[in-house]
PDB file of C-alpha atoms in Angstrom:
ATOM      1  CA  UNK A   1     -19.830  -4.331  44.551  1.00 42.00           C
ATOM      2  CA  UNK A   2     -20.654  -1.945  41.832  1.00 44.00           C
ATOM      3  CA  UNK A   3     -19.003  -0.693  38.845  1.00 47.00           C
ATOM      4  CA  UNK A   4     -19.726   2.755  40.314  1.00 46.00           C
ATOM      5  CA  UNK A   5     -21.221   3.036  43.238  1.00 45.00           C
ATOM      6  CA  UNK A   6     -18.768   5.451  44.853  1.00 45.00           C
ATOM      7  CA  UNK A   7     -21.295   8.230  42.792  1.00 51.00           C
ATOM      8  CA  UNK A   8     -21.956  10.774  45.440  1.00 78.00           C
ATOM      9  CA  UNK A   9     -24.923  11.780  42.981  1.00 88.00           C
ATOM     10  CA  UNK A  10     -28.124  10.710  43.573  1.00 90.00           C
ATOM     11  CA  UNK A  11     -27.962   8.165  40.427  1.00 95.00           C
ATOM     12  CA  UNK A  12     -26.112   4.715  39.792  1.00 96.00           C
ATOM     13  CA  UNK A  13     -25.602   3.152  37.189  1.00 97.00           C
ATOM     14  CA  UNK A  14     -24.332  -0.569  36.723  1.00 97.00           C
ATOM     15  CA  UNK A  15     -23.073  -2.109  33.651  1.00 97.00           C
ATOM     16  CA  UNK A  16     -23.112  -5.455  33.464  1.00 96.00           C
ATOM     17  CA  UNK A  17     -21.853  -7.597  30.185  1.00 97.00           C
ATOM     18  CA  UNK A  18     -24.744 -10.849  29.997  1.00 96.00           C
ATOM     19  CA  UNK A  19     -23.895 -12.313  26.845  1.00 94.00           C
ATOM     20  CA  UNK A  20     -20.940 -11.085  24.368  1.00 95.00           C
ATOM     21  CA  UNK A  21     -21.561  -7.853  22.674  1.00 95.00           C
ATOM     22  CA  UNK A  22     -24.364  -7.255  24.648  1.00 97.00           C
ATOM     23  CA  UNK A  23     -24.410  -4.785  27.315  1.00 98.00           C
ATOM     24  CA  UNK A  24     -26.675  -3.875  30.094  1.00 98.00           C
ATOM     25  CA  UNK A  25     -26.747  -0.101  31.692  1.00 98.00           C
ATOM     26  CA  UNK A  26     -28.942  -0.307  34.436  1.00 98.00           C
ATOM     27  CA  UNK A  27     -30.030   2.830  36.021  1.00 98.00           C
ATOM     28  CA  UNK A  28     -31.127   3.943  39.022  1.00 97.00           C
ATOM     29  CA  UNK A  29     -32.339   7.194  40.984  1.00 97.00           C
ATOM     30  CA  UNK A  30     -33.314  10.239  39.583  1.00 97.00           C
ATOM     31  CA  UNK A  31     -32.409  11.330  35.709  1.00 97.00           C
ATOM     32  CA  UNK A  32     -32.040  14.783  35.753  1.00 97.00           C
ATOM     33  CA  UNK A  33     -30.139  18.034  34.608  1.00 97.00           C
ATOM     34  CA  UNK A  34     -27.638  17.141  37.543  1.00 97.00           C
ATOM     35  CA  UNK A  35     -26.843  13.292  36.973  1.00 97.00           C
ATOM     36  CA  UNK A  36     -27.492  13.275  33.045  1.00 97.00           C
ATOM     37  CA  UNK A  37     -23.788  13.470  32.255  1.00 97.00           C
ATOM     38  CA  UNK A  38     -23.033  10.733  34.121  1.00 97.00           C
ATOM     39  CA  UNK A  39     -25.417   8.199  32.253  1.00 98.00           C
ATOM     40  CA  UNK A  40     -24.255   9.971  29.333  1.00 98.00           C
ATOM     41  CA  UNK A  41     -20.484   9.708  29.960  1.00 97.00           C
ATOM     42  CA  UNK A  42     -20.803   5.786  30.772  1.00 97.00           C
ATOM     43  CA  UNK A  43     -23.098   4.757  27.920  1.00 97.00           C
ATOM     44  CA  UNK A  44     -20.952   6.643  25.119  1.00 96.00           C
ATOM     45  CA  UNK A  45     -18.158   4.481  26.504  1.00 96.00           C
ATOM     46  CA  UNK A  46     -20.069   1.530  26.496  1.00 96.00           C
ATOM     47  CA  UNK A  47     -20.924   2.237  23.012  1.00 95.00           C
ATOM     48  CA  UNK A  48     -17.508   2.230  21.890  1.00 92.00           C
ATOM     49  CA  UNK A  49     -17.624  -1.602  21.796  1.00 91.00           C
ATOM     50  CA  UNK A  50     -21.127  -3.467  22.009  1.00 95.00           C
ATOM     51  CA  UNK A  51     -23.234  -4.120  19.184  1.00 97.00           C
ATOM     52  CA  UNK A  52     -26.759  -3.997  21.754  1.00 98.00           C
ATOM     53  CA  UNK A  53     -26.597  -1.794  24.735  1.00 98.00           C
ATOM     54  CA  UNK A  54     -29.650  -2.093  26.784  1.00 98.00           C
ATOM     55  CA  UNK A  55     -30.373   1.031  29.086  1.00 98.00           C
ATOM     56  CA  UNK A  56     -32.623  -0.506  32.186  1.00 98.00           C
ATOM     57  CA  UNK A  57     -35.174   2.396  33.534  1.00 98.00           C
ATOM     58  CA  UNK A  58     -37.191   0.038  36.056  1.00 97.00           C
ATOM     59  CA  UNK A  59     -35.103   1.889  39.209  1.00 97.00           C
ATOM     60  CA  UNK A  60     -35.510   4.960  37.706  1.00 97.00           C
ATOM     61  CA  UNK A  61     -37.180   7.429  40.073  1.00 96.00           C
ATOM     62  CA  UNK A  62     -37.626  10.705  38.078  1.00 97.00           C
ATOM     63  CA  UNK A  63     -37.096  11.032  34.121  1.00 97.00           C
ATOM     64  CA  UNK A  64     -36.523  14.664  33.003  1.00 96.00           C
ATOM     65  CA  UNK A  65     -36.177  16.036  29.891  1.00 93.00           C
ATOM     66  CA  UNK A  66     -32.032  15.888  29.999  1.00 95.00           C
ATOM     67  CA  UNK A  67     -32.236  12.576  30.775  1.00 96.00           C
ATOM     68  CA  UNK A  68     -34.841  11.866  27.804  1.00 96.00           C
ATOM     69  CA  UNK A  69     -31.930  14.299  25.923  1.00 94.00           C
ATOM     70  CA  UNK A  70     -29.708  11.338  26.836  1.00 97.00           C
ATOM     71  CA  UNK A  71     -31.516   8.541  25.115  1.00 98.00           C
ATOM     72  CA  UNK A  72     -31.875  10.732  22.287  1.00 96.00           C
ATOM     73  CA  UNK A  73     -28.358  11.364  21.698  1.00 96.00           C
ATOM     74  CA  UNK A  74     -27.807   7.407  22.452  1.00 98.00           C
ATOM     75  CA  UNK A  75     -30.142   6.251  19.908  1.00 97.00           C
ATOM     76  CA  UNK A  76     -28.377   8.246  17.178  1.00 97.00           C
ATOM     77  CA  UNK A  77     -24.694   7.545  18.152  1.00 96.00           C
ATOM     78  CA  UNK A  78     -25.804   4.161  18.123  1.00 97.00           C
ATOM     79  CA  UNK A  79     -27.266   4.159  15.051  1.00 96.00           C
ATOM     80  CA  UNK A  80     -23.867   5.444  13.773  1.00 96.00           C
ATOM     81  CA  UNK A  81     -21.733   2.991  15.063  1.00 95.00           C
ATOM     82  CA  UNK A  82     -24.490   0.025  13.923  1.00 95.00           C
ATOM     83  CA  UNK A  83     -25.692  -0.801  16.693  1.00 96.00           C
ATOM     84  CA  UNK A  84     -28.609  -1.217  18.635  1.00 97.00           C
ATOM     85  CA  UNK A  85     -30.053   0.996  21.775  1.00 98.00           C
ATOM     86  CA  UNK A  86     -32.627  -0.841  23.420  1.00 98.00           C
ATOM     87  CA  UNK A  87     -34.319   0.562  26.360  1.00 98.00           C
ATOM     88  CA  UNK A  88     -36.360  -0.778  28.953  1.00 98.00           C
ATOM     89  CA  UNK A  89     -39.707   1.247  30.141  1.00 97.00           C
ATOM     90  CA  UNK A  90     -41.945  -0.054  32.720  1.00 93.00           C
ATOM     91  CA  UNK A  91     -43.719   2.018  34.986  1.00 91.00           C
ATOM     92  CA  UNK A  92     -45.777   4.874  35.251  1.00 91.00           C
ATOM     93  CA  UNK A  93     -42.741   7.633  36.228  1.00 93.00           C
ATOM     94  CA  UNK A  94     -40.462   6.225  33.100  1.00 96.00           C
ATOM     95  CA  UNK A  95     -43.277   5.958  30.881  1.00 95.00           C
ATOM     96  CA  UNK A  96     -45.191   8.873  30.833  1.00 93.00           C
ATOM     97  CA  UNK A  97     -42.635  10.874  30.119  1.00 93.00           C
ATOM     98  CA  UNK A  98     -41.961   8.955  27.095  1.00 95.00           C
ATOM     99  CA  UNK A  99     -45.170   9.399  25.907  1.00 93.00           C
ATOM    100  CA  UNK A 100     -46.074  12.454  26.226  1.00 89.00           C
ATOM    101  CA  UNK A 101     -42.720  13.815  24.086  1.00 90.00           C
ATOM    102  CA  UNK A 102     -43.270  10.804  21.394  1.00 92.00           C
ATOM    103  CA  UNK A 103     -40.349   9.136  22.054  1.00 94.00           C
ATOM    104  CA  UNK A 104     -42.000   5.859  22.870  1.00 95.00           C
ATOM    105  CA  UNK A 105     -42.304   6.029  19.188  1.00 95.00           C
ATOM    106  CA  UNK A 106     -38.790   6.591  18.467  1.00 95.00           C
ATOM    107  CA  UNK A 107     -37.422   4.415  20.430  1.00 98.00           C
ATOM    108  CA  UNK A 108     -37.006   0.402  20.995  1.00 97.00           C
ATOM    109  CA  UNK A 109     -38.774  -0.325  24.551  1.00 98.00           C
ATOM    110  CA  UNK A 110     -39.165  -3.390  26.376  1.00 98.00           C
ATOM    111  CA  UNK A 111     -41.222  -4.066  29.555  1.00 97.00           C
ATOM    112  CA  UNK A 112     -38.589  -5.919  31.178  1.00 97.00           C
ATOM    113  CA  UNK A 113     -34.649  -6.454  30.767  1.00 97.00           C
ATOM    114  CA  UNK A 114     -35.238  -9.912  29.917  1.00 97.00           C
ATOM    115  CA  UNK A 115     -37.384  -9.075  27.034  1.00 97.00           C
ATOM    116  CA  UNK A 116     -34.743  -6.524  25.774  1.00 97.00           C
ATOM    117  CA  UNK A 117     -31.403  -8.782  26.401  1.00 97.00           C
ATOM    118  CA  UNK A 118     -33.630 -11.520  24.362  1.00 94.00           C
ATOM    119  CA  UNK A 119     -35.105  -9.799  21.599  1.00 92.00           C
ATOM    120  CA  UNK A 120     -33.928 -10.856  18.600  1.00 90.00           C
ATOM    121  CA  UNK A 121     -31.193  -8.615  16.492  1.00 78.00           C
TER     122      UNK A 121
ATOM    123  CA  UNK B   1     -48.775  37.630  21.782  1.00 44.00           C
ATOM    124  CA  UNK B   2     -50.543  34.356  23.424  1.00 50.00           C
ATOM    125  CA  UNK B   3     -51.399  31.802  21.352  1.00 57.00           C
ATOM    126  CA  UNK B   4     -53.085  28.062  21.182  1.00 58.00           C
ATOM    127  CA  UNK B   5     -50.477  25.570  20.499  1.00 58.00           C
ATOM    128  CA  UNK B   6     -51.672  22.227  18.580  1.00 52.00           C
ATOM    129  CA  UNK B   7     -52.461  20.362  21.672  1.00 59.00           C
ATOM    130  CA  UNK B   8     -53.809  23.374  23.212  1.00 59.00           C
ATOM    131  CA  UNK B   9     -51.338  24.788  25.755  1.00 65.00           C
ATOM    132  CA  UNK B  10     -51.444  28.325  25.457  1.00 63.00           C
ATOM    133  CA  UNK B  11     -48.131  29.465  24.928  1.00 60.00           C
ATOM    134  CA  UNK B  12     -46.456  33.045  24.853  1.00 54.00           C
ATOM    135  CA  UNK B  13     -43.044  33.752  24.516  1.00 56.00           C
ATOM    136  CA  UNK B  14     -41.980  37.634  24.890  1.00 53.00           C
ATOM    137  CA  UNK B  15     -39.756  39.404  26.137  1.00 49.00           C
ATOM    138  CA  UNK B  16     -42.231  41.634  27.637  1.00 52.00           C
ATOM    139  CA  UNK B  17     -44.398  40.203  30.776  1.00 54.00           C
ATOM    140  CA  UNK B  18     -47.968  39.387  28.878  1.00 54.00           C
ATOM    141  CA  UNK B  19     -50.419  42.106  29.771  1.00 50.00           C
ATOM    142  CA  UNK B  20     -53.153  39.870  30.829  1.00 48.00           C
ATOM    143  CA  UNK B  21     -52.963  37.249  32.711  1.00 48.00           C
ATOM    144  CA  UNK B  22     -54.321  34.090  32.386  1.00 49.00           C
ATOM    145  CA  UNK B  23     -55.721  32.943  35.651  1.00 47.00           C
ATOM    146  CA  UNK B  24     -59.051  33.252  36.217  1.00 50.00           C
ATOM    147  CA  UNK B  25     -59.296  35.137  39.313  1.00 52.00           C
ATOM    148  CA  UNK B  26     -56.560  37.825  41.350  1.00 52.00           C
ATOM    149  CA  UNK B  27     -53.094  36.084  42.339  1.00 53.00           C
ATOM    150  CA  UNK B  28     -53.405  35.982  45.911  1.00 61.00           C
ATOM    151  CA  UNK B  29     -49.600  35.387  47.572  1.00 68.00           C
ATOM    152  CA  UNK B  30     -48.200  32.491  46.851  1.00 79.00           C
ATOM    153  CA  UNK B  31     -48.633  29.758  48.925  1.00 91.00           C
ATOM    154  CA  UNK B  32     -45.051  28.295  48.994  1.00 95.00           C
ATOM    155  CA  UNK B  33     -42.259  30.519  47.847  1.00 96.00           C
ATOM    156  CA  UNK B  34     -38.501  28.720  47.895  1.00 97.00           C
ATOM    157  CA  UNK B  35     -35.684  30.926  47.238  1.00 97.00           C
ATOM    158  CA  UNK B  36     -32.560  28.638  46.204  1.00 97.00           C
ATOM    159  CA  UNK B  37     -29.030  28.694  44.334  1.00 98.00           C
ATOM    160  CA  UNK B  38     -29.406  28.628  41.115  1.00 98.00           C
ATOM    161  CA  UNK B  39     -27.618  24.575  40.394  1.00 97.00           C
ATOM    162  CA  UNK B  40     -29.065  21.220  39.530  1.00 97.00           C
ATOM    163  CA  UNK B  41     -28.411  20.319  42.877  1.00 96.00           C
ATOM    164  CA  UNK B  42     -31.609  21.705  44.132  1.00 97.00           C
ATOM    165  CA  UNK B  43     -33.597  20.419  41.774  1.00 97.00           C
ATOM    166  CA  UNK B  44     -34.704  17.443  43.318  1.00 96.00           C
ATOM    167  CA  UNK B  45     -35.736  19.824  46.435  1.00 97.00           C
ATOM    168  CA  UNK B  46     -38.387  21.810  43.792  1.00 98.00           C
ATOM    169  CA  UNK B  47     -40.288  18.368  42.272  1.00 98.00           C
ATOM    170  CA  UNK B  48     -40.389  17.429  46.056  1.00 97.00           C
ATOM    171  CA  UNK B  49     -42.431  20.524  46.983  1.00 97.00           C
ATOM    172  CA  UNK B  50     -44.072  20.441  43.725  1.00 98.00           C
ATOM    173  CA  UNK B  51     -45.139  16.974  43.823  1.00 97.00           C
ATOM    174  CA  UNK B  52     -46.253  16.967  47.559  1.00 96.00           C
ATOM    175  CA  UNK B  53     -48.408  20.343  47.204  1.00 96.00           C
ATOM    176  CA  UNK B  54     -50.100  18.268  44.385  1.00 96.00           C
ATOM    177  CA  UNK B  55     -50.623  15.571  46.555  1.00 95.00           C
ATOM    178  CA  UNK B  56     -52.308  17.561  49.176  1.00 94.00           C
ATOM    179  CA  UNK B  57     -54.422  19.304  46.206  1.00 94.00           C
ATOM    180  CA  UNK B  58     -55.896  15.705  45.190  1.00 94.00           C
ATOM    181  CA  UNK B  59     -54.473  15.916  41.671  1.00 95.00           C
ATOM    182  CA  UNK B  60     -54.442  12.838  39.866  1.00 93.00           C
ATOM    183  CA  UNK B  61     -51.078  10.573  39.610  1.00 91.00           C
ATOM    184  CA  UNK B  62     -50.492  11.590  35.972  1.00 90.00           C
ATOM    185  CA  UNK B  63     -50.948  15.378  36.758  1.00 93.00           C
ATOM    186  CA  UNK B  64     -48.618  15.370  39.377  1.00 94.00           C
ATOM    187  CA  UNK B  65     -45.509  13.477  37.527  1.00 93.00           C
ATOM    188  CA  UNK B  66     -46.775  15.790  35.055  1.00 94.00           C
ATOM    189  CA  UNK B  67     -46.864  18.796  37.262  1.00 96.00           C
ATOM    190  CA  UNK B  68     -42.904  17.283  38.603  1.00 96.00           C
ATOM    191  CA  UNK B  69     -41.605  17.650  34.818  1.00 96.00           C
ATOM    192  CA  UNK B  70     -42.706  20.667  33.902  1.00 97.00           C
ATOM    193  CA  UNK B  71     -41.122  22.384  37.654  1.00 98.00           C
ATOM    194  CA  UNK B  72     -37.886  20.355  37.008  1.00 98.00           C
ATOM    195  CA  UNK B  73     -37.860  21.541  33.035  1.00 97.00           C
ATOM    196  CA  UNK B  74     -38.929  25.546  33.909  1.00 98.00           C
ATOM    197  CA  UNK B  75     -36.337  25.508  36.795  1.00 98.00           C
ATOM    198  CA  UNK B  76     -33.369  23.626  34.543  1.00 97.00           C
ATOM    199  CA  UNK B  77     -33.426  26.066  32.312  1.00 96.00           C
ATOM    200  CA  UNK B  78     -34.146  28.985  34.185  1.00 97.00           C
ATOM    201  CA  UNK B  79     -30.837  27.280  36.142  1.00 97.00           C
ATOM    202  CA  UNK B  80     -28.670  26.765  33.039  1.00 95.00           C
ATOM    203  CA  UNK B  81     -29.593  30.210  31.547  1.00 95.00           C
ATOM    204  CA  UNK B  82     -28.580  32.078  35.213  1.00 96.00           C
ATOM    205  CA  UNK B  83     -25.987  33.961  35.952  1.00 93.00           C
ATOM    206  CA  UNK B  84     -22.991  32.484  38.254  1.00 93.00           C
ATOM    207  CA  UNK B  85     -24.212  32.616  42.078  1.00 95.00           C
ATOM    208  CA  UNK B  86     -27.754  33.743  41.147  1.00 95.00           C
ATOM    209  CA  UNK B  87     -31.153  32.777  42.910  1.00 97.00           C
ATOM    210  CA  UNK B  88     -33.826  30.786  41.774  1.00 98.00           C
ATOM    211  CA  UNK B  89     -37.154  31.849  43.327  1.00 98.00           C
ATOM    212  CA  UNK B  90     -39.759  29.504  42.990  1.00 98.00           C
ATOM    213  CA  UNK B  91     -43.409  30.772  43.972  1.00 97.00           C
ATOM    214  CA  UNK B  92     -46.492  27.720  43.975  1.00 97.00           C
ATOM    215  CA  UNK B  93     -50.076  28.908  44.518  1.00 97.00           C
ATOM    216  CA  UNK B  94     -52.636  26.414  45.194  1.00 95.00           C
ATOM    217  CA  UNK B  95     -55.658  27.475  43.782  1.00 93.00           C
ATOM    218  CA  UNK B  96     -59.512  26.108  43.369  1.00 88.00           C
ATOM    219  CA  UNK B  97     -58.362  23.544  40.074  1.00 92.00           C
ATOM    220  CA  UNK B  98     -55.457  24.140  39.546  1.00 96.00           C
ATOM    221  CA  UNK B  99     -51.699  25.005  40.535  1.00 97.00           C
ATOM    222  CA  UNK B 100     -49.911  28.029  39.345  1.00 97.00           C
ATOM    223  CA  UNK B 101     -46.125  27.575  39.518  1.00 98.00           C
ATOM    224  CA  UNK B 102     -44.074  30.467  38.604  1.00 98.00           C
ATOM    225  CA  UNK B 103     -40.546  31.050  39.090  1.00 98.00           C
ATOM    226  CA  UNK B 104     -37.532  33.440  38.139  1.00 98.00           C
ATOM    227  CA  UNK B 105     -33.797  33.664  37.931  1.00 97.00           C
ATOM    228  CA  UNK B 106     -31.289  36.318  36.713  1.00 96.00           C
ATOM    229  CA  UNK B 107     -30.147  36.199  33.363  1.00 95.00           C
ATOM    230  CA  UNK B 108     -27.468  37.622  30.889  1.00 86.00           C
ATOM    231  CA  UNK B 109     -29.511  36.752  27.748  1.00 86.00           C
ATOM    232  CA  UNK B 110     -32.516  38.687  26.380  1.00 88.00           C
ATOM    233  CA  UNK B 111     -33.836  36.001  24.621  1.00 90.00           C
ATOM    234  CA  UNK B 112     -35.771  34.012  26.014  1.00 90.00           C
ATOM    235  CA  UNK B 113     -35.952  29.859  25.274  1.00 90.00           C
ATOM    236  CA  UNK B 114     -36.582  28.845  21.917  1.00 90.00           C
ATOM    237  CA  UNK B 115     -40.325  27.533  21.138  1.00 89.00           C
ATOM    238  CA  UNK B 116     -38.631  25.155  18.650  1.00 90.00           C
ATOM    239  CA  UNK B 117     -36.379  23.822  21.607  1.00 88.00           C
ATOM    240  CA  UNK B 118     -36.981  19.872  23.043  1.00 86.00           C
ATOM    241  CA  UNK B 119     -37.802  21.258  26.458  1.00 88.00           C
ATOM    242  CA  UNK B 120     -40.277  23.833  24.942  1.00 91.00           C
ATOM    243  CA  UNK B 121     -42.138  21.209  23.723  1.00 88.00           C
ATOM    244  CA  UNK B 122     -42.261  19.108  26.841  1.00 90.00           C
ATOM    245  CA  UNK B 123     -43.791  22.174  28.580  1.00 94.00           C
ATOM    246  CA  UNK B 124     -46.571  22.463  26.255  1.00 94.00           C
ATOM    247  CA  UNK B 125     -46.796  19.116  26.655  1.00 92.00           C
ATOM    248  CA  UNK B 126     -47.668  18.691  29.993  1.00 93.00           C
ATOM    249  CA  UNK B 127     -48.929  21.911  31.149  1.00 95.00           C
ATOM    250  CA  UNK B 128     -52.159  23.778  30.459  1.00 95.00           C
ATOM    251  CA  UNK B 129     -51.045  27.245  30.113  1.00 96.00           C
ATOM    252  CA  UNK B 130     -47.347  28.257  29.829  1.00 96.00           C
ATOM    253  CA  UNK B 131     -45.538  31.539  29.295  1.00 96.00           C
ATOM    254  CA  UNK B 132     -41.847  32.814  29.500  1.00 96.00           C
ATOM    255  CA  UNK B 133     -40.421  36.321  29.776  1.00 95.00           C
ATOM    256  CA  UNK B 134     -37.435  38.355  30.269  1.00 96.00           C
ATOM    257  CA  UNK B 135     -37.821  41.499  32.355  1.00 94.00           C
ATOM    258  CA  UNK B 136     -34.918  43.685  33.074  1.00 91.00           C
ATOM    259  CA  UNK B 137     -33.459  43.213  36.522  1.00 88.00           C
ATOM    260  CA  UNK B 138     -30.738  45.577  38.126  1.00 83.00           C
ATOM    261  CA  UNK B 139     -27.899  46.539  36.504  1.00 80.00           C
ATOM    262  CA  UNK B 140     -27.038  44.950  33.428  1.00 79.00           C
ATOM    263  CA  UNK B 141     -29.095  41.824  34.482  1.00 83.00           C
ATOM    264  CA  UNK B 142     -32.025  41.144  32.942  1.00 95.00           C
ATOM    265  CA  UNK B 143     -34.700  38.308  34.887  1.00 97.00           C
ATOM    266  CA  UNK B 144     -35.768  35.157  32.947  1.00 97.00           C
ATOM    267  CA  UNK B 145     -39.689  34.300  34.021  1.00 97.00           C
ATOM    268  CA  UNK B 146     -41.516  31.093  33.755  1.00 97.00           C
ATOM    269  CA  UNK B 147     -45.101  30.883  34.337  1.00 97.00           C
ATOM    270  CA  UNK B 148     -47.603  27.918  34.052  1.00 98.00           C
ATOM    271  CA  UNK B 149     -50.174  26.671  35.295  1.00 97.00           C
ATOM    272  CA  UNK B 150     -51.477  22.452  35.767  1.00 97.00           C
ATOM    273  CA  UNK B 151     -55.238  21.509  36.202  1.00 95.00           C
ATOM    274  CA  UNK B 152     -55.924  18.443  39.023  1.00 93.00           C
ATOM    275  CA  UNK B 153     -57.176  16.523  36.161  1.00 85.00           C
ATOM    276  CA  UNK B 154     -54.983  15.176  33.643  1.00 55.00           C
ATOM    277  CA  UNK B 155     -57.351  16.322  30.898  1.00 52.00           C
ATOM    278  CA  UNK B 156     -54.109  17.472  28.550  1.00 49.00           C
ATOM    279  CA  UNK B 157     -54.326  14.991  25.331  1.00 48.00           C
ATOM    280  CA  UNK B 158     -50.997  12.711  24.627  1.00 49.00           C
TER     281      UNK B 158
END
C-alpha cells in the first residue's frame, strides 16, 4: 500500500525514500486548484529533512497553473533550506505547460526519475 | 482599452465590458452553456467539456491542452474570487476557427485580476484574445467576466 492512498481527491501522491537524503514525490492525477494543497502540504514536509526531493510528473494527467504555483514555491523553499528540487517532465500534458510559462527554464527537469534520482549533486 | 501584449494576445482588463468585441462575426448562442457551483470540485467537469468540444472541432493536440489551461485558469479564479454559494456559468461557442469560451461568476471585488499576476500571464500565454471585466450584478454583487477566445491551430509563439 500507499503512503496516502486513502485521498478521496482525484490526486496521489507517493513518497518513497531510494537512497538517504534523497526523496521521491511521485504524483499522480490531475494538479489543479482543488488537489494543489495536498502536493503542497506533503512536499513542504518532505522538505523539512532531504537534501534532493525529486517531484515525479510522468502520472500526471492535467498541470494547472496552481499546481505550476506549487513547484514554484518548492523550488524557492528549497533553495532556502539548501537543497535541491528536481522535477521530472516527460510528456506532452506536463510539458507544455512548462513551457509555455518559462518555467522549464527555471527549473531542474529530467525525462525520467532515474535520470533525476542519479544526477549528480 | 485593448491592447497587444508582447506575444500578441490581445488583452483588456476593465472594469467596464469592452465596447467592441473582438470576434469576427455576431455571437450566435452558445453552443454549450454549464451552469455549476462555484468550487474546484467542478473543475475537472469544465476541461472535460472544453477539451472534448475541441476534439470534435479538429484542433490540434497543443491547442486543446492549451485550450484545457486557459478554461481551468479563467474558471479558478473566477471560482476563488466568487462569492460563498455562487454559480459559475460557463458558455463555449464553436465557431468557423476558433472557440470562444466565456464564463462568469459573482463577485465582491471590483477589481478585476491583476495583469502582473502568474495566472494572467498563463492566459496570454495560451490564448489568442483574452479579456476580463466586472459588471455590476444585483444587489451589492458585482459579476467577474472572462472572455477568450483559442484558434484550432496552435499558431501562438512559446
Amino acid at each position: 500500500m500507499t503512503e496516502n492512498s486513502s485521498s478521496a481527491l482525484p490526486i496521489d501522491v507517493v513518497v518513497d525514500r531510494p537512497a538517504p537524503g534523497v526523496v521521491v514525490a511521485s504524483v499522480s492525477g490531475e494538479l489543479d486548484m482543488l488537489t494543489a494543497p495536498r502536493l503542497h502540504a506533503v512536499v513542504t514536509a518532505e522538505l523539512a529533512d532531504c537534501a534532493v526531493l525529486v517531484i515525479d510528473l510522468s502520472a500526471v494527467s492535467f498541470l494547472g497553473s496552481a499546481g505550476l504555483a506549487v513547484l514554484v514555491e518548492t523550488s524557492h523553499e528549497a533553495e532556502r533550506r539548501q537543497a535541491q528540487l528536481r522535477v521530472v517532465a516527460t510528456g506532452r500534458t506536463v510539458r507544455r505547460p512548462l513551457e509555455i510559462t518559462g518555467l522549464d527554464e527555471v527549473l531542474t527537469t529530467f525525462p525520467t526519475r532515474d535520470d533525476a534520482v542519479g544526477a549528480p549533486g | 482599452m485593448a491592447e497587444v501584449d508582447v506575444d500578441g494576445t490581445e488583452v483588456t482588463v476593465s472594469e467596464h465590458e469592452p465596447s467592441t468585441t473582438t470576434s469576427e462575426k455576431p455571437l450566435p448562442g452558445p453552443d454549450v452553456e454549464v451552469r455549476i457551483a462555484a468550487t474546484p470540485a467542478h473543475l475537472s467537469v469544465l476541461r472535460a467539456v472544453a477539451a472534448d468540444l475541441a476534439m470534435r472541432a479538429d484542433f490540434t493536440l497543443d491547442a486543446i491542452s492549451d485550450l484545457k489551461m486557459a478554461v481551468d485558469e479563467a474558471c479558478s479564479e473566477l471560482i476563488s474570487r466568487s462569492v460563498p454559494d455562487g454559480d459559475l456559468v460557463c458558455r463555449f461557442s464553436v465557431e468557423a476557427e476558433q472557440i470562444h469560451f466565456s464564463a462568469e461568476a459573482p463577485t465582491t471585488s471590483l477589481t478585476p485580476p491583476s495583469r502582473e499576476s502568474f495566472g494572467w500571464r498563463v492566459l496570454t500565454a495560451l490564448t489568442d484574445v483574452v479579456n476580463t471585466w466586472v459588471v455590476p450584478g444585483p444587489g451589492d454583487t458585482h459579476v467577474l467576466r472572462f472572455d477568450l477566445v483559442k484558434k484550432r491551430s496552435d499558431a501562438v509563439a512559446l
